PDB file of C-alpha atoms in Angstrom:
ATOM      1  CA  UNK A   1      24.353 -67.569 -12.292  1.00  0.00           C
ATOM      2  CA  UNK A   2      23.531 -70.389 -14.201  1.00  0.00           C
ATOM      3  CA  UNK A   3      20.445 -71.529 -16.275  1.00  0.00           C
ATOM      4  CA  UNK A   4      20.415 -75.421 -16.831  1.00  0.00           C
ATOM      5  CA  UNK A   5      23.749 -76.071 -16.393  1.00  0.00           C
ATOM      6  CA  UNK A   6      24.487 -73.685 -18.649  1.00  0.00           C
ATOM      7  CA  UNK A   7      25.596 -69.800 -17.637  1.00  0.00           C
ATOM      8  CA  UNK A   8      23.939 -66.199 -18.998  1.00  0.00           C
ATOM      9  CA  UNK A   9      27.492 -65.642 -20.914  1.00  0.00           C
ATOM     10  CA  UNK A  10      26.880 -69.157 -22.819  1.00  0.00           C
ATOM     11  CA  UNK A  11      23.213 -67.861 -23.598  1.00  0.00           C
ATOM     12  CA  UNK A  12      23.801 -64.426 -24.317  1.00  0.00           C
ATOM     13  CA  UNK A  13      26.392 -65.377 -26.776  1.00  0.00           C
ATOM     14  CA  UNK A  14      24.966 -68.743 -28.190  1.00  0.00           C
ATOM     15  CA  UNK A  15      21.866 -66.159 -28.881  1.00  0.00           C
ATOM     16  CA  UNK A  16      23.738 -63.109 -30.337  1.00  0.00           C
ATOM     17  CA  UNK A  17      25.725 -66.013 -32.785  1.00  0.00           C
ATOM     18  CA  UNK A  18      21.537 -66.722 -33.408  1.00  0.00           C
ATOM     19  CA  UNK A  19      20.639 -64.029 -34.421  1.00  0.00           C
ATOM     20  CA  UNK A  20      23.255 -63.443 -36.875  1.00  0.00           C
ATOM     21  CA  UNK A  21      22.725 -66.323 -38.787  1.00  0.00           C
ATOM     22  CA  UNK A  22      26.329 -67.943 -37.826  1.00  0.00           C
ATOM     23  CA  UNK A  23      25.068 -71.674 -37.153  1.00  0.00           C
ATOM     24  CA  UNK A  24      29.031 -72.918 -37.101  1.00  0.00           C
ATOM     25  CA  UNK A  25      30.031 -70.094 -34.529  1.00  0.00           C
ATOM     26  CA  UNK A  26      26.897 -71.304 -32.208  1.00  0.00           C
ATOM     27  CA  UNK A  27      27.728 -75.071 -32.225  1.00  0.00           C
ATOM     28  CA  UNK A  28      31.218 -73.937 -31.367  1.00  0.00           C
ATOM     29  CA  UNK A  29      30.246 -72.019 -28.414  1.00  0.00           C
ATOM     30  CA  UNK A  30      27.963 -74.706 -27.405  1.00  0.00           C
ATOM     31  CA  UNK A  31      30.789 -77.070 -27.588  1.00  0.00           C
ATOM     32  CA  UNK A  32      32.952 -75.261 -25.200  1.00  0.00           C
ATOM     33  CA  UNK A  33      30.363 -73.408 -22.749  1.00  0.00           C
ATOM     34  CA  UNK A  34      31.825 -72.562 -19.464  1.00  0.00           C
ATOM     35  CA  UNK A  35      29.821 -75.509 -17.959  1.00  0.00           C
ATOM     36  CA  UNK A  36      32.305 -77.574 -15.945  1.00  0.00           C
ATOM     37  CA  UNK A  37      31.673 -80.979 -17.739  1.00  0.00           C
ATOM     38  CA  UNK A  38      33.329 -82.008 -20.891  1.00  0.00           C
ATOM     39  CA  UNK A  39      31.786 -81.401 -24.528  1.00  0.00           C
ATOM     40  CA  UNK A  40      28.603 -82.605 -25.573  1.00  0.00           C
ATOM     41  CA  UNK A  41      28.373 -85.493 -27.556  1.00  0.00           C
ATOM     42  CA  UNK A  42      26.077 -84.395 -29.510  1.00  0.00           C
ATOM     43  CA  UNK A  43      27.751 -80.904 -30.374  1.00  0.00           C
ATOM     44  CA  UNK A  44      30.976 -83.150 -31.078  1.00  0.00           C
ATOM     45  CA  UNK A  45      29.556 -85.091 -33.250  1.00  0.00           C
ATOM     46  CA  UNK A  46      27.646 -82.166 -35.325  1.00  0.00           C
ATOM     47  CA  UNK A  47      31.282 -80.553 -35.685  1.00  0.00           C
ATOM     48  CA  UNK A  48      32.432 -83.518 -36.795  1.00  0.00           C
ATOM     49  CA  UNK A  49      29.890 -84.113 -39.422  1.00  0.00           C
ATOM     50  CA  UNK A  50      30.532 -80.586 -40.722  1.00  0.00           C
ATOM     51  CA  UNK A  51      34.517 -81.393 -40.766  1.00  0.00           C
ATOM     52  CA  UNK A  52      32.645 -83.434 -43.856  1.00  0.00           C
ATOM     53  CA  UNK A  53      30.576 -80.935 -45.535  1.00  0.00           C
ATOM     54  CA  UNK A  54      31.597 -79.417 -48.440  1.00  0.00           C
ATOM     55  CA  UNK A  55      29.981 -76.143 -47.911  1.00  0.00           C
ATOM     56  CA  UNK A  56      31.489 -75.786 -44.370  1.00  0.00           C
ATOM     57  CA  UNK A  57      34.827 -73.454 -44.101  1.00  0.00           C
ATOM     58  CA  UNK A  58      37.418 -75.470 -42.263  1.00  0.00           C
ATOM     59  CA  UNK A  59      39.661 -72.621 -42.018  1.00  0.00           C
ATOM     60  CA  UNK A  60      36.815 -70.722 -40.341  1.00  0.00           C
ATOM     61  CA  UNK A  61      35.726 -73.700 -37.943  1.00  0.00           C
ATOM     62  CA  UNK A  62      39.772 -74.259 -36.648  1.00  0.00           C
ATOM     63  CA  UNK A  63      39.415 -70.385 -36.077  1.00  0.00           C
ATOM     64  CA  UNK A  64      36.484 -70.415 -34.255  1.00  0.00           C
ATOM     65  CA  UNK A  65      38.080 -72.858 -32.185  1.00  0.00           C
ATOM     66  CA  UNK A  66      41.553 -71.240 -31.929  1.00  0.00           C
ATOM     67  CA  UNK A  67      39.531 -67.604 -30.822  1.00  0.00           C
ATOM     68  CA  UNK A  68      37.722 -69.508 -27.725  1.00  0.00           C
ATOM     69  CA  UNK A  69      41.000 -70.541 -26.657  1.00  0.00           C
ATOM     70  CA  UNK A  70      41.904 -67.307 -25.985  1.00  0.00           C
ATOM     71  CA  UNK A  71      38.919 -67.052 -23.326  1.00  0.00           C
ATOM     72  CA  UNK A  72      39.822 -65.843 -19.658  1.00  0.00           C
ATOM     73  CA  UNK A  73      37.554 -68.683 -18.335  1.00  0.00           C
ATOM     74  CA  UNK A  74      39.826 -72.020 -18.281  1.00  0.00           C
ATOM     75  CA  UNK A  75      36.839 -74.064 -18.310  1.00  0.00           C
ATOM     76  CA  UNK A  76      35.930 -72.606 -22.221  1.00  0.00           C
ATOM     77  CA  UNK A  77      39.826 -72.811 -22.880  1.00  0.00           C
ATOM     78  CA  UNK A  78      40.544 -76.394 -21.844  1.00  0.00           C
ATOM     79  CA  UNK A  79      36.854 -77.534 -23.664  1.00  0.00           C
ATOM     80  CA  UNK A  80      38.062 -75.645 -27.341  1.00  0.00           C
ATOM     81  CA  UNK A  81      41.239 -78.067 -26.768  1.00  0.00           C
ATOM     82  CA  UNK A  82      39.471 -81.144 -26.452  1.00  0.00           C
ATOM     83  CA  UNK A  83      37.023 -80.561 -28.892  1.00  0.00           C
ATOM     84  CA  UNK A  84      39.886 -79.764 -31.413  1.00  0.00           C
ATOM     85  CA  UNK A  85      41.409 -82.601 -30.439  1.00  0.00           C
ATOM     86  CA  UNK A  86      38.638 -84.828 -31.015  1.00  0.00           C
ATOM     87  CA  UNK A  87      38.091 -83.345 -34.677  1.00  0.00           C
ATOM     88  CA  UNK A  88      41.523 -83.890 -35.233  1.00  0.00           C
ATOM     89  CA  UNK A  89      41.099 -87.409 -34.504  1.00  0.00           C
ATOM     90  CA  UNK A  90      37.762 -87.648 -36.036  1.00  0.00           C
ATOM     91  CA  UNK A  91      37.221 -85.357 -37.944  1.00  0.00           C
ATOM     92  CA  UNK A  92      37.491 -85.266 -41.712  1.00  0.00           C
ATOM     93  CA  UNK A  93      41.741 -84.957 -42.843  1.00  0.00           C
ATOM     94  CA  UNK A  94      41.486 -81.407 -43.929  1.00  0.00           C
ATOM     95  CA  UNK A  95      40.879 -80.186 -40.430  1.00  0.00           C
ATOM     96  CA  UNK A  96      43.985 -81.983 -39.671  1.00  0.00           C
ATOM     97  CA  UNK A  97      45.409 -80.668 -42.711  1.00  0.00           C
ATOM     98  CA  UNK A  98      44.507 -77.072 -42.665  1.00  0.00           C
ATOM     99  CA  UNK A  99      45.821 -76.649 -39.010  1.00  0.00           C
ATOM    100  CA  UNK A 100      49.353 -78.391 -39.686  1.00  0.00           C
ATOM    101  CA  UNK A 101      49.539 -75.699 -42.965  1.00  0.00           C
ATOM    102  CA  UNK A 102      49.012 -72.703 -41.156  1.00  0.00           C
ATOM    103  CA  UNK A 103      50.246 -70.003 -38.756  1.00  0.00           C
ATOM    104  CA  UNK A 104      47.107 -70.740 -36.657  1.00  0.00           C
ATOM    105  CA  UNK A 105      48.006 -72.715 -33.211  1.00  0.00           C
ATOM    106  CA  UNK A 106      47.475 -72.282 -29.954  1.00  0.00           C
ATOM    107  CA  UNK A 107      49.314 -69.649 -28.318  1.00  0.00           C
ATOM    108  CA  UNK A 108      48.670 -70.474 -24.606  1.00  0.00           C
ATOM    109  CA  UNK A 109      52.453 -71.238 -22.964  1.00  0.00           C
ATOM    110  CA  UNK A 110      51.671 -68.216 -20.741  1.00  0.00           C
ATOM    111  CA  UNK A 111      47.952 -68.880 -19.850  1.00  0.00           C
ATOM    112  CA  UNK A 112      46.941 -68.487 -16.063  1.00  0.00           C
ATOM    113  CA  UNK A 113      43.493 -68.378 -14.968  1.00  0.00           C
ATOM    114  CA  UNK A 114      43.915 -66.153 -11.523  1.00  0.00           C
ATOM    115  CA  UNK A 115      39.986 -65.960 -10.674  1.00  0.00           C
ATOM    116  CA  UNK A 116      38.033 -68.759 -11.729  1.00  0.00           C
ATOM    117  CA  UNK A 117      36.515 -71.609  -9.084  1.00  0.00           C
ATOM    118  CA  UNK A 118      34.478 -74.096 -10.326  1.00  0.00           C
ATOM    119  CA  UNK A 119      31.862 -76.258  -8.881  1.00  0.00           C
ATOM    120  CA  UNK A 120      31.934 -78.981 -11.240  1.00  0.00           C
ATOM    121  CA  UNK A 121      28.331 -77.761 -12.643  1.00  0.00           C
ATOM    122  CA  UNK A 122      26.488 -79.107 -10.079  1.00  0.00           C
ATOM    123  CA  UNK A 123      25.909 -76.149  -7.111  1.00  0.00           C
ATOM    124  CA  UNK A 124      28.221 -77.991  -4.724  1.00  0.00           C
ATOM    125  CA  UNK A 125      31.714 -76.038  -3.745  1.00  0.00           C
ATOM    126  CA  UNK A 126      34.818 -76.972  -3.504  1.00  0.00           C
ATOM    127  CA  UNK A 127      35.801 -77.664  -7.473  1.00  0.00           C
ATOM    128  CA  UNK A 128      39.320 -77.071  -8.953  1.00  0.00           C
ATOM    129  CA  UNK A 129      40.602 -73.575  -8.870  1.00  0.00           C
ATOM    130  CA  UNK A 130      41.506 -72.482 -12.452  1.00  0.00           C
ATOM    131  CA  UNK A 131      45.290 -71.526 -11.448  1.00  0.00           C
ATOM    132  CA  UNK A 132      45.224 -75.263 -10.784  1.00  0.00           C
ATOM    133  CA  UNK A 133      44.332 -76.286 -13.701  1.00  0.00           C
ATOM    134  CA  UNK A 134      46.168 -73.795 -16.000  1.00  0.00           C
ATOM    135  CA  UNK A 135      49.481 -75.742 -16.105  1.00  0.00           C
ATOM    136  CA  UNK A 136      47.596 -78.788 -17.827  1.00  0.00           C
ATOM    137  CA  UNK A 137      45.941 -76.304 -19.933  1.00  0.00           C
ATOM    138  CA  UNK A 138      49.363 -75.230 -21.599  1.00  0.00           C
ATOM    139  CA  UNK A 139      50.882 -78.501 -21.461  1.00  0.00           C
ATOM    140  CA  UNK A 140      48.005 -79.694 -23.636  1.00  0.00           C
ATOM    141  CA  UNK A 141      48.120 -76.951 -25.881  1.00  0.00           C
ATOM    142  CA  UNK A 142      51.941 -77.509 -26.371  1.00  0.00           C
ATOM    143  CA  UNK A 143      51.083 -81.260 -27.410  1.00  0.00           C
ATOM    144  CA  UNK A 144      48.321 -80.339 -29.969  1.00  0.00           C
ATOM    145  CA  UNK A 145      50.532 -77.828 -31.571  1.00  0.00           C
ATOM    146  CA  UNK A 146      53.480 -80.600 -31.937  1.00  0.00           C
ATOM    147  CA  UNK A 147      50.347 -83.067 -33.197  1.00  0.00           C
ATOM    148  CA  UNK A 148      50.133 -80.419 -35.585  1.00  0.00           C
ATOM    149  CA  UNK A 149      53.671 -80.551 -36.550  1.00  0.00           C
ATOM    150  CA  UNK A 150      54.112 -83.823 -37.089  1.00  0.00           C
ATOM    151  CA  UNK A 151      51.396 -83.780 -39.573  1.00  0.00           C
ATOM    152  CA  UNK A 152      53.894 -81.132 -41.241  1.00  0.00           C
ATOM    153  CA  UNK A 153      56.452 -82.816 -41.551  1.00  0.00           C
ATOM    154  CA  UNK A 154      55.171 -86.132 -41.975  1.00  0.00           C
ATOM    155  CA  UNK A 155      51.577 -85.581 -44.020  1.00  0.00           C
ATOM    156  CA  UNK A 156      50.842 -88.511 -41.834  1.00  0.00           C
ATOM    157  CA  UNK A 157      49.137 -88.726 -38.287  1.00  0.00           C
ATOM    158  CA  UNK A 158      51.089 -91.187 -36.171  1.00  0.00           C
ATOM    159  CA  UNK A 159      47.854 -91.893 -34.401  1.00  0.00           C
ATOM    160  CA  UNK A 160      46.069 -93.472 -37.426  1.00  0.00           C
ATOM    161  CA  UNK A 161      48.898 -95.382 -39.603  1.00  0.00           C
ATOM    162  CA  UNK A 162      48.618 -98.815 -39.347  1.00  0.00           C
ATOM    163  CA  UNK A 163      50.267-100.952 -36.220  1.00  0.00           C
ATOM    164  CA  UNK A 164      51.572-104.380 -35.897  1.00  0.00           C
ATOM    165  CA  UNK A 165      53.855-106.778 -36.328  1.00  0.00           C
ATOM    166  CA  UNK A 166      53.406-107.403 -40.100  1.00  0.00           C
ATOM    167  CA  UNK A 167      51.683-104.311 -41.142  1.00  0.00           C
ATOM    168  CA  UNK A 168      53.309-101.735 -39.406  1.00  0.00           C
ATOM    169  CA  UNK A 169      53.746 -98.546 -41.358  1.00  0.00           C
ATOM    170  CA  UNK A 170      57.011 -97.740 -38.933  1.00  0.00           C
ATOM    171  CA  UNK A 171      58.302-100.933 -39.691  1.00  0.00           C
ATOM    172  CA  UNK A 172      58.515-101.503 -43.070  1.00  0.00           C
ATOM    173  CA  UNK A 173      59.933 -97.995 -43.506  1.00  0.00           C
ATOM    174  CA  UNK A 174      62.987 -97.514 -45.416  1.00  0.00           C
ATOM    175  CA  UNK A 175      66.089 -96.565 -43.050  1.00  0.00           C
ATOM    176  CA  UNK A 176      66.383 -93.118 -44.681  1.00  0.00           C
ATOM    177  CA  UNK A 177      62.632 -91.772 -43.387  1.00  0.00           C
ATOM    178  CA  UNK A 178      62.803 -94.099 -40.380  1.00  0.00           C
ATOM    179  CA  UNK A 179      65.776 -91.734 -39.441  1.00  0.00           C
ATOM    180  CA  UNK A 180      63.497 -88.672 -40.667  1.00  0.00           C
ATOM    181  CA  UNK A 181      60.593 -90.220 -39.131  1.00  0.00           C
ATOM    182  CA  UNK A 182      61.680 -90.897 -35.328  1.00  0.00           C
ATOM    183  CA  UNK A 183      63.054 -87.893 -34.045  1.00  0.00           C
ATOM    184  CA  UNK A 184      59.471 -86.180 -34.895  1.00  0.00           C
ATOM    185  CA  UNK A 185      57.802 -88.827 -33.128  1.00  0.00           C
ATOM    186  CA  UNK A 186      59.723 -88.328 -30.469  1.00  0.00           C
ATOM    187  CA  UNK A 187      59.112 -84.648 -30.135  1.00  0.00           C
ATOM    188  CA  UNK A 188      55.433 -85.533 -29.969  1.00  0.00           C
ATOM    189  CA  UNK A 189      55.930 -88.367 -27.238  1.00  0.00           C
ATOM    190  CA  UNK A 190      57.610 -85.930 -25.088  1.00  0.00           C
ATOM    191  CA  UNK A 191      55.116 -83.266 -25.366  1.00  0.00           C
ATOM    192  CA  UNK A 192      52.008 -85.943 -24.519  1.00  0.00           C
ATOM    193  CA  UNK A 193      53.965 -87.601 -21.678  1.00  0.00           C
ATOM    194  CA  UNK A 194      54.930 -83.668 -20.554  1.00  0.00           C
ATOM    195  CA  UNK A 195      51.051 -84.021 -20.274  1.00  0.00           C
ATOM    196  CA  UNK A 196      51.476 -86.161 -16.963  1.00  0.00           C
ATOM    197  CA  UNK A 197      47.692 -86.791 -16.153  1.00  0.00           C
ATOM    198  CA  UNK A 198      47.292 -88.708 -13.124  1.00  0.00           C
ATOM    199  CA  UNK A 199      44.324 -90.717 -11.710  1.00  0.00           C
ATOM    200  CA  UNK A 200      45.197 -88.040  -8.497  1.00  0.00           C
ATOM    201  CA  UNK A 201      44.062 -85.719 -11.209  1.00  0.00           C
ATOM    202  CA  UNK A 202      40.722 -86.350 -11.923  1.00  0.00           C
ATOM    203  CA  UNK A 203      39.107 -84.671  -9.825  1.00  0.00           C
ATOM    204  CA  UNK A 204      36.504 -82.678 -11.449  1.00  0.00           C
ATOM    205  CA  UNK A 205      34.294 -83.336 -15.164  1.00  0.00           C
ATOM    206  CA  UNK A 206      36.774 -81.519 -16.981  1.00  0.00           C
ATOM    207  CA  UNK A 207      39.971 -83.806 -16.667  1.00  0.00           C
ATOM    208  CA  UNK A 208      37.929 -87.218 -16.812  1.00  0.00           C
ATOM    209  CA  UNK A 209      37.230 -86.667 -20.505  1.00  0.00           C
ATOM    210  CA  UNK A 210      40.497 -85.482 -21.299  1.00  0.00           C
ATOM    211  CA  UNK A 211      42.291 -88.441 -19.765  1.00  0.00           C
ATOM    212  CA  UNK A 212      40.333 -90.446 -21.853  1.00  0.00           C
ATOM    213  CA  UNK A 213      40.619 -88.659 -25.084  1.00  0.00           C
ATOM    214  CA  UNK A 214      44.398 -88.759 -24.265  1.00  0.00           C
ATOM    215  CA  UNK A 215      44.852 -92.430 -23.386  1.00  0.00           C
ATOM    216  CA  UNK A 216      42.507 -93.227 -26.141  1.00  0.00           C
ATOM    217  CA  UNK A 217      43.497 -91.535 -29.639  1.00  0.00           C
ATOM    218  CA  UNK A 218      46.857 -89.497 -28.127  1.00  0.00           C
TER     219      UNK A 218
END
């Protein structure tokens, strides 16, 4: 049963997080509701501004993140992966940094959602089945978690150093971390090309978004 778009578990629990005064753990939920449609920009960019606050726990906003991964529902999984993607790309560094220092990744190589049909949020049937979908949930969590280890290694996101001919930060690197630096970029190449989105794909508002965010920022 849904309300607005929006179901009575992303209600019940957006209320509960309410009532207890937890403001971050409510824009998180809101961020990844079980609403078949990608993030809200507006929660995405709320998360991101607190990425920048100093009085905002960044440990405690990666694990908010990392707990709704571990939802039944792939719908809520596959939305806490793009939204952590999208801090990671625009968010302030320390998310970035505070998930490549920790233990805390996604652990979701075995994740199968059995049950779950969607209807794309709009009352019409015939949506992706969640066992569909589940293999492109745990290839994408498999390429976050090697984003996250190349920022490890390299205390540098390949994504944002500087490209080009004359400027490149690859090529004016000295052959002794060019040698350290490739086979890590390799590892995350194969893990976003594992990925293997295709425009045969798209096929419901969950994987438009994420094709995007892919293509765009990788």
């Amino acid at each position: 049963m849904t309300m607005a778009g929006q179901t009575i578990n992303d209600r019940l629990l957006a209320a509960r997080h309410s009532l207890a005064g937890q403001g971050l753990a409510k824009s998180v939920c809101k961020a990844t509701t079980e609403e078949c449609i990608g993030p809200k920009k507006k929660h995405l960019d709320y998360l991101v501004h607190c990425t920048n606050e100093p009085n905002v726990s960044i440990p405690h906003l990666a694990n908010l993140l990392i707990e709704r991964s571990q939802n039944a529902n792939w719908v809520v999984v596959y939305k806490s992966l793009i939204t952590t993607h999208h801090l990671m790309a625009y968010g302030n560094e320390r998310f970035m940094q505070y998930l490549a220092s920790s233990n805390s990744t996604f652990n979701l190589s075995s994740f199968l959602d059995k049950g779950t049909v969607q209807d794309g949020g709009m009352g019409v049937p015939g949506g992706r089945m969640g066992y569909d979908m589940s293999p492109f949930i745990r290839r994408y969590a498999k390429y976050l978690n090697e984003k996250s280890l190349s920022y490890r290694a390299m205390a540098f996101d390949f994504c944002k150093v500087k490209r080009g001919k004359e400027e490149g930060s690859l090529r004016s690197m000295n052959a002794e971390k060019l040698l350290k630096t490739l086979p890590v970029l390799q590892a995350q190449l194969d893990a976003l090309l594992e990925f293997d989105c295709q425009s045969n794909d798209l096929s419901n508002g969950m994987s438009i978004p994420l094709y995007c965010l892919s293509k765009r920022i990788t």
